[in-house]
Amino acid sequence: MTTAQPRPAGQPRHSLRTDILEARPVNLDGFVEEWPEKGLVAMESEFDPAPSVRVEDGRIVELDGRQRADFDFMDSFIADHAIDVASAEESNALPSAEIARMLIDPRASRDDVLAVTRGLTPAKVLDVLKLMNVVEIMQGMQKMRARRTPANQAHSTSARDNPVQVAADAAEGALRGFAELETTLGVLRYAPLVAIALQVGAQVGRGGVLTQCALEEATELELGMRGITAYAETISIYGTESVFIDGDDTPWSKAFLASAYASRGIKMRFTSGTGSEVQMGNAEGKSMLYLEIRCILMAKGAGVQGLQNGSISCIGVPGAVPGGLRAVAAENLVASMMDLECASGNDQSFSHSAMRRTARMMPQLLPGTDFVCSGYSAVPNADNMFAGSNFDTEDYDDWNTIQRDFQVDGGLRHVREDEILLARSKAARALQALFAYLDLPAVTDDEVEAATYANSSADYPFRDVLADLKGAQAVMDRGITGLDIVKGLESAGFHDVAENLLTVLRQRVSGDLLQTSAVLTADFTPLSAINDPNDYAGPGTGYRLEGERWAELKKLRHVTSATDPESEVG
Amino acid sequence: MSASLDTGLTRGDYPLSVNRPELLRTPTGKPITALTMDAVVSGELSAEDLRIAPETLELQAQLADASNRPQLAMNFRRAAEMCAIPDAEVLGMYNALRPRASTAAGLAALADRLETTWSAPVCAGLVREAAEVYARRDLLARAGAEDGEDTP
Amino acid sequence: MTTATPDRTVSLRELGPATRGTRPDEVVIAVSPAFAGHFSKTIVEVPHAEVLRQLMAGIEEQGVGARLVRVRDTADLAAIAHIGAKLSGSGISVGILSRGTTMIHQKDLARLSNLELFPQSPLLDPAVFRMIGSNAAQYAKGESPQPVPTRNDQMARPRWQAKAALLHLKEFECIEAGRGPVEVEAVFELTDAG
């Protein structure tokens, strides 16, 4: 490819090296200059307020330089619900450097830190984070993550909204280790069928995996109430009053919604992230991290157990400014130091550069978070209806290798192909039997065969979309619930799958999954920040990848046997 | 529901489904151990049996308090009050709390309904607080304003 | 990208306050405050002159007239398109932001609804703008055209999201609060590319 083209007159000559660098994928990424006056700045802006707090008669009357009469609704909500009034003045009087040191000092326990952070104002939190470099932020995360054992979450979607594909990929994802699986739709009316498929596939892959379907509030809540899904996450909040209103909500409406989910026994977390306000043109001149800290405190005040953050769908914005990924790592840490479950991003297409994609997740993978990805694509990115994730099915072996290289637990494991094929086939057959039982559009044997060996939606026979949409409507009209799915699976002979789903449904009666950072283990024990609290106290303590789990993560697709170097193990 | 269950729960009681199943009942009064596959197949169970009971949310609130999470506990207590409210009405109340969706009188009526019809004083308090802030921040419905108009 | 030599530029000459059209066979093209003014090309450097030329050609090839309006007091696409639709004799408009994000709107729909939305500005090329114009004209004639196929590119976010935010902020700065929409005339000029 070196045919010499005559250079147009007047254009400067480039070196061959420049040509090579120009062609590198990283130069397809977008980068912009900061514009602090408009909030296009990660976390260091002279336009952010200075911390201050004043309490009178048990009420916060001044917050970060603003008097109560001038509070916007975020200030009001944070002052009245999020900040611990009793300790506010004392905590905010501590030097920020002292609080930053506590975050990285192993002799200060997680509880010691929380005793201070629960009284901090947003600007004070920012002041603390500004002192921390990215390694210190990771150290903080290692200790402040609410649940001791890290986990991971996946997207399982289909470009054709094909329920058979979603079931098979959910089963594989669950088998590979994801603790939560999330779907959404291209055609929203498909939701009931795809949500059922996700649930069935998940319970085939590994009993106890939790599922959700991201939709507008009313339908999302309804699917949850019926027991077709197990949790919810796409409840967005924003850091400025104006953007919050543009989203047609307020902190009070969202707090009410949070309680509505809990009243039905459904686990739920909010979603926010750096960059959303400036993206929507109303950052009110504040840095991305400052606004995200306001979101995190708002979520805390609402009493929701957790938050999905780490820029999420706006990652292209912090990703384009200096220090952006430091701010993204910082926002995850702030969620954790506010004692919230943190599903920490890494869930949207982020970069053309494989090196940059990997670097982006290190601050979450290395210290561990409650969910390292709040959506690793368990389908090829072309099938990802969340517009693509930072990692997809092609990256499974890379991810597993990085876990093994660094001896860190990113929630996944290598699984042998025969096990995967078995799970995929069983998920498709279970769905086939269930659809027959519920009188929904048939799943053919050809589809089961395709699902077993497929990679993407293109590898499946076409379904009759109109019939499926009618079937989806029938699920809603006939009031089909999780209990009907259990019955159908049981009567079709999928007893173990039925039992798994019934056990998940029974959990909503107990409310155990409503507690902070709760997941269900393979033996259906709820594991949360209460019975699995992060007890990190320096080297040799806290969660360590060892024993059976470490043995599991040593396995890869190809590892040469030490006893017989002419063969491979596993 | 107002009967305060002084169970003295501590963190060690979590998970209740494992450690204290005897405390857990469905809203229909069945013990959680009755939620078996046999009961599903024989048709003894309805969807109503798979909902959380307000008493259970109070237990979880006590666990949240014992774990130093007062906001989470408060959320569970609001949730306990909402258990009895039908799905459609819960969504209607949520919509009424959206910006400029309700007048001051509308929110006051909503708070009263929560308090008197549904015995939900904590939720009512949240609505009254919202009404106060909405009034100050110009987020109450403008009487007579045409919905969805964009003319300046 | 390498472009053919003669570049077409456009300026929008203000004719006076925009009024509601009476011709049922017209589509209003409602442009944002900075379109063909502060800015001259979309996020992927399609000249605004080319955008307008293609939209107008798409409309006119359906035997429908195009009328241009600049909205000055908002940079919200839904609002711009809805204002355009209410001024349009047919009730149909094409709203467009400087960066290229485009929407077909109808006056009787709720503001936050639309007939067709093209949210991914980096994927809109001249051919798409022509199809958008054509579809808008078909709606104006009371027909139900196949929606213009929407494209999707997962890598648009890393490449363009921040620049789009920057362009949006600049467009916001060009808002003239309290000033109503004006009717404008497109004045095209051919210049040598430099």
mmCIF file of C-alpha atoms in Angstrom, chain A residues 188-315:
data_model
loop_
_atom_site.group_PDB
_atom_site.id
_atom_site.type_symbol
_atom_site.label_atom_id
_atom_site.label_comp_id
_atom_site.label_asym_id
_atom_site.label_seq_id
_atom_site.Cartn_x
_atom_site.Cartn_y
_atom_site.Cartn_z
ATOM 1 C CA LEU A 188 -40.612 -1.843 22.829
ATOM 2 C CA ARG A 189 -43.762 -3.910 22.346
ATOM 3 C CA TYR A 190 -41.580 -7.018 22.303
ATOM 4 C CA ALA A 191 -40.702 -6.447 25.972
ATOM 5 C CA PRO A 192 -42.865 -9.094 27.686
ATOM 6 C CA LEU A 193 -41.569 -11.944 25.502
ATOM 7 C CA VAL A 194 -37.947 -10.879 25.755
ATOM 8 C CA ALA A 195 -38.166 -10.302 29.515
ATOM 9 C CA ILE A 196 -39.613 -13.809 29.946
ATOM 10 C CA ALA A 197 -36.840 -15.241 27.751
ATOM 11 C CA LEU A 198 -34.182 -13.440 29.790
ATOM 12 C CA GLN A 199 -35.592 -14.799 33.036
ATOM 13 C CA VAL A 200 -35.820 -18.365 31.737
ATOM 14 C CA GLY A 201 -32.326 -18.277 30.214
ATOM 15 C CA ALA A 202 -30.821 -16.817 33.377
ATOM 16 C CA GLN A 203 -32.346 -19.511 35.599
ATOM 17 C CA VAL A 204 -31.089 -22.217 33.212
ATOM 18 C CA GLY A 205 -27.532 -20.843 33.246
ATOM 19 C CA ARG A 206 -27.258 -20.417 37.000
ATOM 20 C CA GLY A 207 -30.113 -20.352 39.477
ATOM 21 C CA GLY A 208 -30.387 -17.092 41.374
ATOM 22 C CA VAL A 209 -29.135 -14.714 38.709
ATOM 23 C CA LEU A 210 -31.247 -11.538 38.819
ATOM 24 C CA THR A 211 -32.788 -10.036 35.673
ATOM 25 C CA GLN A 212 -34.221 -6.717 34.573
ATOM 26 C CA CYS A 213 -35.746 -5.124 31.483
ATOM 27 C CA ALA A 214 -34.993 -1.442 30.877
ATOM 28 C CA LEU A 215 -38.133 0.387 29.722
ATOM 29 C CA GLU A 216 -40.119 3.496 30.550
ATOM 30 C CA GLU A 217 -41.120 3.548 34.214
ATOM 31 C CA ALA A 218 -44.679 2.265 34.023
ATOM 32 C CA THR A 219 -43.969 -0.879 31.980
ATOM 33 C CA GLU A 220 -40.709 -1.574 33.783
ATOM 34 C CA LEU A 221 -42.508 -1.413 37.109
ATOM 35 C CA GLU A 222 -45.351 -3.580 35.821
ATOM 36 C CA LEU A 223 -43.036 -6.357 34.603
ATOM 37 C CA GLY A 224 -41.356 -6.238 37.992
ATOM 38 C CA MET A 225 -44.630 -6.315 39.885
ATOM 39 C CA ARG A 226 -45.669 -9.389 37.941
ATOM 40 C CA GLY A 227 -42.471 -11.198 38.816
ATOM 41 C CA ILE A 228 -41.301 -11.420 35.229
ATOM 42 C CA THR A 229 -38.200 -9.389 36.149
ATOM 43 C CA ALA A 230 -36.364 -9.220 39.470
ATOM 44 C CA TYR A 231 -34.852 -5.756 39.709
ATOM 45 C CA ALA A 232 -34.721 -2.324 38.051
ATOM 46 C CA GLU A 233 -31.988 0.152 37.370
ATOM 47 C CA THR A 234 -32.861 2.675 34.664
ATOM 48 C CA ILE A 235 -34.249 5.327 36.982
ATOM 49 C CA SER A 236 -32.254 8.381 35.930
ATOM 50 C CA ILE A 237 -31.353 11.328 38.110
ATOM 51 C CA TYR A 238 -29.442 14.520 37.257
ATOM 52 C CA GLY A 239 -27.206 16.986 39.069
ATOM 53 C CA THR A 240 -28.874 20.277 38.177
ATOM 54 C CA GLU A 241 -32.435 21.300 38.823
ATOM 55 C CA SER A 242 -32.947 22.352 35.206
ATOM 56 C CA VAL A 243 -31.850 19.028 33.701
ATOM 57 C CA PHE A 244 -33.791 17.087 36.326
ATOM 58 C CA ILE A 245 -36.916 19.002 35.252
ATOM 59 C CA ASP A 246 -36.118 18.367 31.576
ATOM 60 C CA GLY A 247 -36.222 14.679 32.513
ATOM 61 C CA ASP A 248 -39.754 15.338 33.884
ATOM 62 C CA ASP A 249 -38.875 14.380 37.446
ATOM 63 C CA THR A 250 -37.821 15.814 40.779
ATOM 64 C CA PRO A 251 -35.956 14.285 43.727
ATOM 65 C CA TRP A 252 -39.350 13.794 45.419
ATOM 66 C CA SER A 253 -40.937 12.007 42.468
ATOM 67 C CA LYS A 254 -37.909 9.722 42.204
ATOM 68 C CA ALA A 255 -37.857 9.074 45.958
ATOM 69 C CA PHE A 256 -41.539 8.133 45.748
ATOM 70 C CA LEU A 257 -40.788 5.790 42.852
ATOM 71 C CA ALA A 258 -37.969 4.182 44.841
ATOM 72 C CA SER A 259 -40.422 3.336 47.602
ATOM 73 C CA ALA A 260 -42.929 2.056 45.057
ATOM 74 C CA TYR A 261 -40.399 -0.530 43.885
ATOM 75 C CA ALA A 262 -39.543 -1.544 47.456
ATOM 76 C CA SER A 263 -43.261 -1.853 48.242
ATOM 77 C CA ARG A 264 -43.412 -4.611 45.624
ATOM 78 C CA GLY A 265 -40.301 -6.289 46.967
ATOM 79 C CA ILE A 266 -38.254 -5.340 43.896
ATOM 80 C CA LYS A 267 -34.570 -4.470 44.112
ATOM 81 C CA MET A 268 -33.812 -1.137 42.488
ATOM 82 C CA ARG A 269 -30.993 1.311 41.922
ATOM 83 C CA PHE A 270 -30.841 4.759 40.375
ATOM 84 C CA THR A 271 -28.688 5.751 37.396
ATOM 85 C CA SER A 272 -26.597 8.887 36.946
ATOM 86 C CA GLY A 273 -23.211 9.842 35.604
ATOM 87 C CA THR A 274 -20.723 12.568 34.775
ATOM 88 C CA GLY A 275 -21.361 14.481 31.582
ATOM 89 C CA SER A 276 -25.136 14.142 31.385
ATOM 90 C CA GLU A 277 -25.835 17.724 32.450
ATOM 91 C CA VAL A 278 -23.332 19.374 30.095
ATOM 92 C CA GLN A 279 -24.521 17.041 27.342
ATOM 93 C CA MET A 280 -28.024 18.382 27.884
ATOM 94 C CA GLY A 281 -26.701 21.936 27.874
ATOM 95 C CA ASN A 282 -27.534 22.855 31.475
ATOM 96 C CA ALA A 283 -24.532 22.186 33.694
ATOM 97 C CA GLU A 284 -25.031 25.619 35.283
ATOM 98 C CA GLY A 285 -21.289 26.170 34.990
ATOM 99 C CA LYS A 286 -20.338 23.353 37.382
ATOM 100 C CA SER A 287 -17.817 20.564 36.819
ATOM 101 C CA MET A 288 -19.046 17.131 35.822
ATOM 102 C CA LEU A 289 -17.873 15.499 39.048
ATOM 103 C CA TYR A 290 -19.418 18.161 41.290
ATOM 104 C CA LEU A 291 -22.797 17.596 39.629
ATOM 105 C CA GLU A 292 -22.432 13.833 39.860
ATOM 106 C CA ILE A 293 -21.665 14.109 43.575
ATOM 107 C CA ARG A 294 -24.981 15.960 43.934
ATOM 108 C CA CYS A 295 -26.689 13.047 42.166
ATOM 109 C CA ILE A 296 -25.046 10.531 44.483
ATOM 110 C CA LEU A 297 -26.136 12.433 47.572
ATOM 111 C CA MET A 298 -29.638 12.762 46.148
ATOM 112 C CA ALA A 299 -29.764 8.981 45.655
ATOM 113 C CA LYS A 300 -28.536 8.485 49.206
ATOM 114 C CA GLY A 301 -31.226 10.837 50.496
ATOM 115 C CA ALA A 302 -33.945 8.993 48.602
ATOM 116 C CA GLY A 303 -33.015 5.845 50.484
ATOM 117 C CA VAL A 304 -32.383 3.858 47.344
ATOM 118 C CA GLN A 305 -29.906 1.060 48.043
ATOM 119 C CA GLY A 306 -27.623 1.689 45.100
ATOM 120 C CA LEU A 307 -26.591 3.602 42.046
ATOM 121 C CA GLN A 308 -25.397 2.785 38.550
ATOM 122 C CA ASN A 309 -22.817 5.433 37.728
ATOM 123 C CA GLY A 310 -19.527 5.927 35.908
ATOM 124 C CA SER A 311 -20.817 8.300 33.229
ATOM 125 C CA ILE A 312 -22.830 5.488 31.572
ATOM 126 C CA SER A 313 -24.330 6.692 28.283
ATOM 127 C CA CYS A 314 -22.427 10.011 28.412
ATOM 128 C CA ILE A 315 -18.971 8.426 28.651
#
